[in-house]
Amino acid sequence: MTSQSFDLIVIGGGPGGYVAAIRAAQRGLNVACVDKNPVLGGTCLRVGCIPSKAMLESSEHFAKAKAGLERHGVKLSGVELDLAAMLARKEQVVSINTKGIDALFKKNKIERFEGLGRFVQPGVVDVEGPTGKTTLAAPKIIIATGSNIAPLKGVERDGDRIGTSTEGLAFAEVPQHLVVIGAGYIGMELGSVWLRLGSKVTVFEYLDRILPGIDAEVASEAHKLFKKQGFDFQLSRKVTAAKRAGDGCVVECADAEPIHCDRVLLAVGRRPNTDGLGLETIGVQLDDKGRIPVNEHFETSASGVYAIGDVIRGPMLAHKAEEEGVACADLITTGYGHVNYDAIPAVVYTHPEIAAVGQTEEQLVAANIPYRKGRFAFRANGRARTLDEVDGFVKILAHAETDRVLGIHILGARAGDLIAEGAAAMEFGATAEDIARTSHAHPTLSEAIKEAALAVSNQAIHA
Ligand code: NAI
């Protein structure tokens, strides 16, 4: 068997894999990256984060143009939706981003192989691609194969009317009635897109609240705002079936009448991509959630084989995978590398946005950690007023004895950008007083973070 040899093979070209490949190449390794898709970038760039944010932005412009600018003294009439143009812009954004990865690979001399990578023996990976089979060999291999949409029993996906986020990013016409299954990240983001574009959106959620994992006070306030926007929430409802019925679909759930709609979006979580990798040949066994077990150095039970991103434990977030990609490549090349899992932010790109870093209030209560809480509403922030974006608040949780920041939660306009300060503060082990004593430019939304930090010791100025 002839094979091409490298120092490192990375299986998967998403945010975890491509970043690991680049960092390893920067550190002098000869790197191959295998991806089954002809376009690099993984779910995030192709059918996840990037296209969804493009659609969220465009749909928000449309909603604002239809209603929302009068208060600024801007009167518009005859506003029309050109969905084809909106979808084309989204595709263009995706294409520019994914081509950027191609350029970075060329710059860093990373060799790219298209096809499904499969372990055939320790240190050897077969790539089954459109032009046949190629065999690659390397002493180090990183698995970064990501995740895909979790199925739900009874939901008959047809890749069209009953689909996932992939279909939900590309409906050719605005559904009259869209049923979303799952009030998590995907359900709330893509539900927002189609609600703004004119759909009736019903969200079925198994739990009695939306956005599990997000601080309950934040999620509860967001729930009220989303209801005002027109979302129809059906909480504590377990969907048991969704199938085609005539031109549309029918969704069934326990203890409720079936609902007829024209499209269904399934968004009940994601599961790791490990099928067909040949893990059994290298003796790697999955944990009870189908993930690849790794130690703190991202090493699997097979010597020289590492795993990062959505296939291992932790939140399925692109930036978490990127951090792991860098740390894993650093560990392989230098022996040092670390990810601080306590300071990984999370963002839901609804309107307003939701962003968080660190622990929720519920987690602190459950862990019996004494804390103080500072809360500041955007309503009292000058910049928020000028933007006409007064909904939401910043909440800072700090240790009751040390004042060290344990969690920052933001519901408000541009929360996703604002949370960077919170992540940096937590990375540096800041106290609430540290944030409160830091000058924040005026007038900015970030002043609400300073005020929330002041509020931890009851010293907010504008509250
Ligand atoms: P999710 O885990 O965020 O939410 C799934 C929701 O479905 C939960 O609320 C769950 O209780 C509900 N559910 C489960 N079974 C159900 C049933 N039978 N009937 C009704 N509801 C049911 O998962 P989602 O939204 O699919 O997203 C997957 C992952 O993708 C997220 O956890 C996140 O890691 C990532 N993601 C991140 C984004 C971001 O960073 N902005 C955007 C989109 C996805």
Coordinates of C-alpha atoms in Angstrom, one line a residue, residues 2-14 21 30-41 102 105 109-118 125-138 145:
T2 CA 1.5 3.3 -1.0
S3 CA 0.6 6.3 1.1
Q4 CA 1.4 10.0 1.3
S5 CA 3.1 10.9 4.6
F6 CA 2.5 13.9 6.7
D7 CA 3.4 15.1 10.2
L8 CA -0.2 15.6 11.1
I9 CA -3.6 14.7 9.5
V10 CA -6.6 16.7 10.6
I11 CA -10.0 15.0 9.8
G12 CA -12.6 17.7 9.4
G13 CA -12.2 21.2 8.0
G14 CA -14.6 23.1 10.3
A21 CA -4.4 22.7 10.8
N30 CA 3.6 19.3 7.3
V31 CA -0.2 19.1 7.5
A32 CA -3.0 17.3 5.6
C33 CA -6.7 18.2 6.1
V34 CA -9.4 15.8 5.1
D35 CA -13.0 16.9 4.6
K36 CA -15.8 15.1 2.9
N37 CA -17.3 18.4 1.7
P38 CA -15.9 20.1 -1.4
V39 CA -16.2 23.4 0.5
L40 CA -14.1 24.0 3.6
G41 CA -15.5 25.6 6.8
D102 CA -8.9 27.9 0.9
F105 CA -4.6 26.7 3.5
K109 CA 0.9 25.1 2.7
I110 CA -1.8 22.7 4.1
E111 CA -2.7 19.9 1.7
R112 CA -6.4 19.4 1.4
F113 CA -8.0 16.0 0.6
E114 CA -11.7 15.8 -0.4
G115 CA -13.4 12.7 0.8
L116 CA -14.5 10.7 3.9
G117 CA -11.6 10.0 6.2
R118 CA -11.5 6.5 7.8
V125 CA -6.3 7.1 7.1
D126 CA -8.1 6.2 3.9
V127 CA -9.8 9.1 2.1
E128 CA -12.7 8.0 -0.1
G129 CA -13.2 10.9 -2.4
P130 CA -14.8 11.8 -5.7
T131 CA -11.6 10.8 -7.6
G132 CA -11.1 7.5 -5.8
K133 CA -9.2 6.4 -2.7
T134 CA -6.1 8.0 -1.3
T135 CA -4.1 6.7 1.7
L136 CA -2.5 9.1 4.1
A137 CA -0.2 8.3 7.0
A138 CA 1.0 10.5 10.0
T145 CA -15.5 15.9 12.5

